[in-house]
Amino acid sequence: MGTAATAQPDTLPWRFRHPAVVPVSLTLMGLLLLLVVGYRADRRSTDQVMTAAQERVRSNRDAAVRALVRQTDDYLRAVEALAEAPPVGDYLTTRGTAAPRRVVDDLASLARSQDSPAVFLTDASGSTRASYPEQPEQVGRNFAFRDWYQGASSSGRPYVSEGFRSAAVGRPYVVAVAAPVSRGGRRVGYVAFLWELESVRLISEGAKADDGISIVVTDQRGQALVSSLEVDPRGQGTPGEISPETAAALAGRSSSLTTDEALVETGPVPPIGWTVTASLPKDDAALPAVASRRTLERAFAVASLLVLVATALMYSTARRRAGEAAAAAHERRLLLDSEERFRRVFDEGLTGKFIVAPSGEILRANATMGTMLGRPPERLVHTSIVDWFVDDEDRATVAAVLEGRAEGARTEMRMHSGDDTAPLWGLVAMAWIEEQAGSRVVLVQVEDVTGRREAEQQLTMMALHDELTGLPNRRLLLERCEHAVELARSGRTDDTWVSVLFIDLDGFKTVNDRAGHDAGDQVLIGVARDLREVLRPTDTLARIGGDEFVVLLETDDGQEDLFRLAQRLVDAVRRTVPDDELGIVVSASVGIARLDVLAEPDVRPDQLIDRADAAMYRAKQRGKDRHDIFDEHLHDITEARRSLEQAVREGLHDDRIALVFQPVVDVDTGVVCGAEALLRLLDASGSPLPTLPAVVAAESAGLAEVLSDRVLDLALATAHGWPETMSVAVNVSARELASRGLRGRVVAALAEHGVASSRLVIEVTETSILNAGRSVLEELELLRQAGVRIAIDDFGTAYATLKSLTTLPVDILKVDASFTAGLPDQRAHSAVVHGVASMAAELGIPCIVEGVETERQRDAIRGLGLQAQGWWWGLPRGPETVPAIADRPADDTHEGAVR
């Protein structure tokens, strides 16, 4: 195209003949727009500031409530402990004697530990028997009129009273924390100590996080607990008028209020019936909005000046338009060159590409796309892009981009491929581009990710299903059981019952021993097939162990229907497996457990399965080849397990905790790289408690943090004496991951023991890290930034994707021992181990293989640059022998350690 000729004035468009019209119009519109935007921004800023201020007030109120709850819990436990002390009960059962020294010492100890001005004992009628400090003039005085006596007497439990002025030395303004004392089922008296109101104020004020916010605490009658009270001649509080907000809080309801003067948040302190009111002057709350308004005013002034400057520039620009025609021609030539480069990239690229019109018609397709879809590129042109996608959701996504409801898209979609082949998975990216002619079209790029998706699906299948029978495994069973329980609780169905049948094969071990494991596998496959035929399509059949199956029924027709189903299951399993002798009879013992989720809302899915397991074992004890149901007798047996919680509590209290260590060895060099700390918790006789149940019991008893800190302390103290090249690994449960302060406790323990953070490995299970929320992942990332390494334990048993490994805070992969058990004979297991090892190498992180028990297993993973741990190197042992382990089985442990 040639250079544009100089235009005559009368042929110029009107905007060139009157260059001031457009700039002035745009200036006026711009100023008006700035005014509108500024006004709306000011309104929005003010609303946001006041909302944030109200939230700060609420947060400070809640902090004060939590502080009071914690303090009262401590006080109630302390006074209850003294009430249960034998010397106190013995003394109150006697009459007319002075308090023995032991009782006085106990009173003094409570007063000092709780910083109380006075502690005293009364008999059952409320008459004072003893006090600390000793006040002889108070002995015999009756305090039955006090709220603390009436509250503890009527409830029979520890009680925190209303505010009053005490008759103790100094006559302080206080509340009382009291507890009844009983002996032999009979109430013999009360113990109480005084809590000064100034301390109450300091606790509630100390919990707030923001200056300017006032905190007021009231007692059960709405009386403000300040340093001095309005009291009657007996010292009892005389509350004034109670605000509606305080009255609502006394009824257990929180409230928010905005007045002309302040923002107010009032809420209850649940355990004791008090209330907390937090307030912030409205003028103080609005200060940020005032500052924001001033900023907006300055911004408006600057923007107005810029608009005027832009107006001048636009006027000048309009006069130069004619001279820019030549430059525009040059730009068009550059655009043509750019189009040619784009055409070559489009046609010769290794990624499939479409050019699509806004109507959805395919305008161009490259050869790669034709190969992917099994069509010549010319047969793709003029077809609709939407028709090439399989799923309705993906079609809707594509349509949204074409219709302008979305700027672009980047997601994985299924596309039709060829006439008879399965759909392919493609990573599809869509974006609007502008062609040379000025028209806008959509560039669609597709990367074939079918192979990766199939690999991920295979890993997920292996993680959630039994490899032999194809049935769901324990993990998937628990997910479905939890879903069934939640569905029954939700009320969306009329049935509130969930039932589980636990099936264990009788005689299966004999099949393996006499007919061989191949025959045993065939029996399991046949049993799984026959059991499925007995069940409904909506029922779940899972294999959770070697010869253990579980049936989950989300609905049933009652206990008799379950008995009939159990008998059908028993009949379906019963068979004779031929061998060289008379044949092996295989039968089934079935345990039944039903759960009414409304009657027992706290029973978890795993507990329901445990109940069915217990019923199954009783069926075995009664002769096998039969069924039994979980009843009250079995319930009592399972309840006995809860005694384990008490054993764990006592073990922690008496410091009966020890660690043993399983070494981590470099497979190729035999060098010990580190060790995993394993917990051993002993009972009162010195016998070890079962580790996993003990850890679960500690979590349910609220002792997980104490136990975790003790294990970390012992592990780091041990590692301090090891070579600097050795690491130490500790396991952290899912519940501990979600607890607050984990990072702070870990960093503090490292500093205390002088151990480099890079030597500590925190092990979390694959399921835990996949289910972790954003805050947990951020906490783990902060630990990594501090130098601590994070290992995924039991990798391969859940469903972590390759993509997730690039985003999760992970430094080490630990292959689950279930895959090691199949080495080197089971190809699938070998493929998984080698695949995980290769993946870890590509990611540049170490890989540890767990459960190496035999020489053949060790040899199967040599040469892969792996680390390993397992009984091949001996049973877990004391810390002093770990660094000296060589790459050979321990002489004194290996024979018994392999199996």
XYZ file of N, CA and C in Angstrom, residues 739-847:
327
model
N -3.881 -28.505 64.667
C -3.810 -27.771 65.928
C -3.011 -26.491 65.750
N -3.304 -25.525 66.594
C -2.602 -24.250 66.519
C -1.250 -24.349 67.235
N -0.291 -23.592 66.733
C 0.985 -23.491 67.425
C 1.956 -24.595 67.140
N 1.677 -25.484 66.153
C 2.606 -26.585 65.877
C 3.971 -26.044 65.469
N 3.981 -25.067 64.563
C 5.265 -24.554 64.092
C 6.058 -23.931 65.234
N 5.407 -23.162 66.079
C 6.115 -22.534 67.187
C 6.717 -23.549 68.139
N 5.974 -24.632 68.410
C 6.496 -25.640 69.334
C 7.675 -26.381 68.718
N 7.607 -26.646 67.400
C 8.713 -27.341 66.738
C 9.969 -26.483 66.753
N 9.833 -25.197 66.384
C 10.994 -24.308 66.345
C 11.595 -24.153 67.741
N 10.746 -24.041 68.764
C 11.247 -23.903 70.132
C 11.996 -25.157 70.573
N 11.479 -26.339 70.235
C 12.149 -27.585 70.617
C 13.505 -27.716 69.920
N 13.589 -27.336 68.647
C 14.870 -27.382 67.933
C 15.894 -26.476 68.604
N 15.457 -25.271 68.984
C 16.381 -24.343 69.644
C 16.816 -24.868 71.004
N 15.889 -25.465 71.728
C 16.211 -25.964 73.071
C 17.271 -27.051 73.023
N 17.199 -27.949 72.039
C 18.130 -29.078 71.985
C 19.323 -28.823 71.070
N 19.378 -27.662 70.417
C 20.523 -27.344 69.587
C 20.658 -28.247 68.379
N 19.536 -28.664 67.803
C 19.546 -29.533 66.627
C 19.195 -28.691 65.404
N 19.985 -28.831 64.330
C 19.712 -28.086 63.103
C 18.343 -28.473 62.553
N 17.603 -27.478 62.091
C 16.246 -27.747 61.611
C 16.243 -28.702 60.417
N 17.313 -28.703 59.607
C 17.355 -29.586 58.438
C 17.442 -31.055 58.823
N 17.764 -31.358 60.089
C 17.866 -32.751 60.526
C 16.527 -33.302 61.004
N 15.522 -32.457 61.099
C 14.203 -32.914 61.573
C 13.283 -33.137 60.382
N 12.630 -34.301 60.361
C 11.654 -34.647 59.331
C 10.299 -34.852 60.010
N 9.289 -34.114 59.547
C 7.919 -34.278 60.037
C 7.191 -35.185 59.045
N 6.706 -36.346 59.522
C 6.013 -37.290 58.654
C 4.499 -37.139 58.820
N 3.816 -36.933 57.697
C 2.357 -36.867 57.695
C 1.850 -37.847 56.645
N 0.702 -38.441 56.904
C 0.176 -39.423 55.955
C -0.334 -38.720 54.710
N -0.402 -39.479 53.645
C -0.870 -38.929 52.370
C -2.287 -38.383 52.512
N -3.142 -39.141 53.213
C -4.530 -38.689 53.379
C -4.584 -37.388 54.162
N -3.767 -37.274 55.215
C -3.777 -36.066 56.042
C -3.435 -34.832 55.231
N -2.391 -34.927 54.411
C -1.953 -33.724 53.685
C -2.901 -33.391 52.545
N -3.548 -34.422 51.957
C -4.504 -34.159 50.885
C -5.765 -33.496 51.424
N -6.153 -33.860 52.660
C -7.371 -33.313 53.264
C -7.113 -32.035 54.044
N -5.854 -31.597 54.089
C -5.513 -30.432 54.890
C -6.095 -29.165 54.254
N -6.498 -28.255 55.113
C -6.987 -26.978 54.629
C -5.849 -26.028 54.310
N -6.216 -24.843 53.800
C -5.213 -23.871 53.396
C -4.311 -23.474 54.569
N -4.901 -23.259 55.757
C -4.100 -22.824 56.900
C -3.069 -23.869 57.299
N -3.445 -25.160 57.204
C -2.491 -26.224 57.555
C -1.348 -26.255 56.556
N -1.663 -26.147 55.263
C -0.614 -26.162 54.238
C 0.313 -24.953 54.405
N -0.257 -23.807 54.753
C 0.581 -22.632 54.983
C 1.493 -22.849 56.184
N 0.986 -23.498 57.234
C 1.803 -23.777 58.410
C 2.948 -24.723 58.053
N 2.660 -25.757 57.255
C 3.718 -26.677 56.835
C 4.754 -25.961 55.969
N 4.300 -25.043 55.111
C 5.240 -24.313 54.260
C 6.149 -23.427 55.116
N 5.609 -22.844 56.175
C 6.436 -22.040 57.076
C 7.462 -22.917 57.792
N 7.066 -24.139 58.157
C 8.031 -25.069 58.749
C 9.147 -25.370 57.748
N 8.783 -25.577 56.497
C 9.809 -25.837 55.472
C 10.738 -24.646 55.331
N 10.187 -23.440 55.357
C 11.026 -22.255 55.254
C 11.968 -22.128 56.439
N 11.556 -22.701 57.582
C 12.437 -22.710 58.748
C 13.499 -23.803 58.641
N 13.439 -24.639 57.609
C 14.452 -25.674 57.412
C 13.976 -27.076 57.685
N 12.800 -27.243 58.313
C 12.286 -28.576 58.628
C 11.778 -29.227 57.335
N 12.032 -30.523 57.179
C 11.583 -31.228 55.978
C 10.264 -31.954 56.253
N 9.411 -32.019 55.225
C 8.090 -32.647 55.327
C 8.096 -33.898 54.454
N 7.700 -35.031 55.047
C 7.640 -36.302 54.324
C 6.198 -36.775 54.236
N 5.792 -37.262 53.045
C 4.476 -37.901 52.893
C 4.649 -39.385 53.207
N 4.013 -39.841 54.300
C 4.071 -41.244 54.704
C 2.965 -42.030 53.998
N 3.185 -43.330 53.823
C 2.194 -44.227 53.202
C 1.805 -43.751 51.812
N 2.763 -43.179 51.058
C 2.430 -42.658 49.737
C 1.943 -43.788 48.831
N 0.881 -43.509 48.097
C 0.305 -44.501 47.189
C -0.969 -45.118 47.714
N -1.272 -44.881 49.017
C -2.486 -45.481 49.581
C -3.685 -44.568 49.458
N -3.470 -43.312 49.090
C -4.602 -42.391 48.907
C -4.711 -42.063 47.428
N -4.924 -40.795 47.079
C -5.119 -40.471 45.675
C -4.483 -39.124 45.348
N -3.229 -38.971 45.758
C -2.491 -37.779 45.377
C -2.205 -37.804 43.882
N -2.461 -36.708 43.191
C -2.179 -36.634 41.768
C -0.778 -36.100 41.552
N -0.274 -36.308 40.319
C 1.051 -35.789 40.008
C 1.055 -34.270 40.138
N -0.060 -33.655 39.758
C -0.126 -32.208 39.849
C -0.050 -31.738 41.295
N -0.731 -32.458 42.205
C -0.752 -32.018 43.602
C 0.633 -32.060 44.225
N 1.504 -32.987 43.754
C 2.843 -33.074 44.337
C 3.662 -31.831 44.038
N 3.330 -31.120 42.975
C 4.083 -29.915 42.653
C 3.608 -28.716 43.448
N 2.469 -28.824 44.124
C 1.931 -27.698 44.886
C 1.947 -27.943 46.378
N 1.999 -29.201 46.812
C 1.978 -29.485 48.236
C 3.364 -29.251 48.850
N 3.424 -28.895 50.151
C 4.720 -28.699 50.817
C 5.369 -30.046 51.138
N 6.071 -30.635 50.185
C 6.608 -31.987 50.332
C 8.101 -31.977 50.019
N 8.905 -32.652 50.861
C 10.342 -32.792 50.637
C 10.764 -34.238 50.468
N 9.976 -35.208 50.962
C 10.342 -36.622 50.929
C 9.087 -37.428 50.640
N 9.200 -38.469 49.797
C 8.118 -39.423 49.575
C 8.478 -40.743 50.232
N 7.524 -41.345 50.954
C 7.738 -42.644 51.582
C 6.728 -43.626 50.983
N 7.239 -44.599 50.225
C 6.382 -45.579 49.567
C 5.802 -46.520 50.612
N 4.492 -46.716 50.576
C 3.825 -47.536 51.584
C 4.306 -48.993 51.529
N 4.385 -49.626 52.706
C 4.885 -50.994 52.801
C 4.010 -51.994 52.059
N 2.750 -51.652 51.795
C 1.881 -52.579 51.069
C 2.392 -52.825 49.659
N 3.056 -51.840 49.057
C 3.644 -52.044 47.737
C 4.951 -52.829 47.838
N 5.725 -52.569 48.902
C 6.981 -53.302 49.087
C 6.711 -54.784 49.273
N 5.596 -55.133 49.904
C 5.302 -56.544 50.188
C 5.218 -57.372 48.913
N 4.863 -56.755 47.785
C 4.737 -57.507 46.545
C 6.023 -57.615 45.739
N 7.122 -56.989 46.244
C 8.398 -57.056 45.517
C 9.083 -58.395 45.768
N 9.800 -58.928 44.761
C 9.883 -58.436 43.380
C 8.915 -59.146 42.446
N 7.998 -59.986 42.997
C 7.215 -60.895 42.154
C 6.003 -60.231 41.505
N 5.363 -59.302 42.181
C 4.146 -58.692 41.641
C 4.508 -57.484 40.778
N 4.222 -57.603 39.479
C 4.645 -56.561 38.553
C 4.003 -55.207 38.863
N 2.726 -55.239 39.267
C 2.043 -53.972 39.554
C 2.728 -53.233 40.695
N 3.111 -53.992 41.742
C 3.774 -53.360 42.880
C 5.145 -52.843 42.468
N 5.870 -53.629 41.680
C 7.182 -53.177 41.218
C 7.039 -51.906 40.385
N 6.004 -51.879 39.536
C 5.803 -50.700 38.692
C 5.514 -49.459 39.536
N 4.699 -49.624 40.583
C 4.380 -48.484 41.451
C 5.637 -47.973 42.151
N 6.433 -48.905 42.732
C 7.638 -48.492 43.459
C 8.609 -47.791 42.518
N 8.850 -48.399 41.328
C 9.770 -47.777 40.383
C 9.224 -46.441 39.884
N 7.894 -46.375 39.673
C 7.297 -45.131 39.202
C 7.430 -44.006 40.213
N 7.161 -44.324 41.487
C 7.281 -43.299 42.535
C 8.735 -42.866 42.671
N 9.668 -43.834 42.571
C 11.089 -43.494 42.659
C 11.496 -42.556 41.533
N 11.058 -42.849 40.314
C 11.382 -41.988 39.175
C 10.760 -40.604 39.345
N 9.504 -40.590 39.807
C 8.826 -39.312 40.008
C 9.561 -38.471 41.051
N 9.979 -39.099 42.158
C 10.713 -38.372 43.191
C 12.030 -37.843 42.645
N 12.715 -38.658 41.817
C 13.979 -38.211 41.230
C 13.758 -36.994 40.336
N 12.670 -37.025 39.533
C 12.377 -35.883 38.668
C 12.060 -34.636 39.482
N 11.386 -34.827 40.612
C 11.051 -33.693 41.481
C 12.243 -33.239 42.312
N 13.317 -34.060 42.322
C 14.516 -33.699 43.078
C 14.366 -33.873 44.565
N 13.543 -34.853 45.004
C 13.355 -35.090 46.429
C 13.660 -36.552 46.738
N 14.107 -36.864 47.964
C 14.420 -38.251 48.315
C 13.162 -39.111 48.333
N 13.369 -40.409 48.142
C 12.278 -41.390 48.204
C 12.702 -42.507 49.143
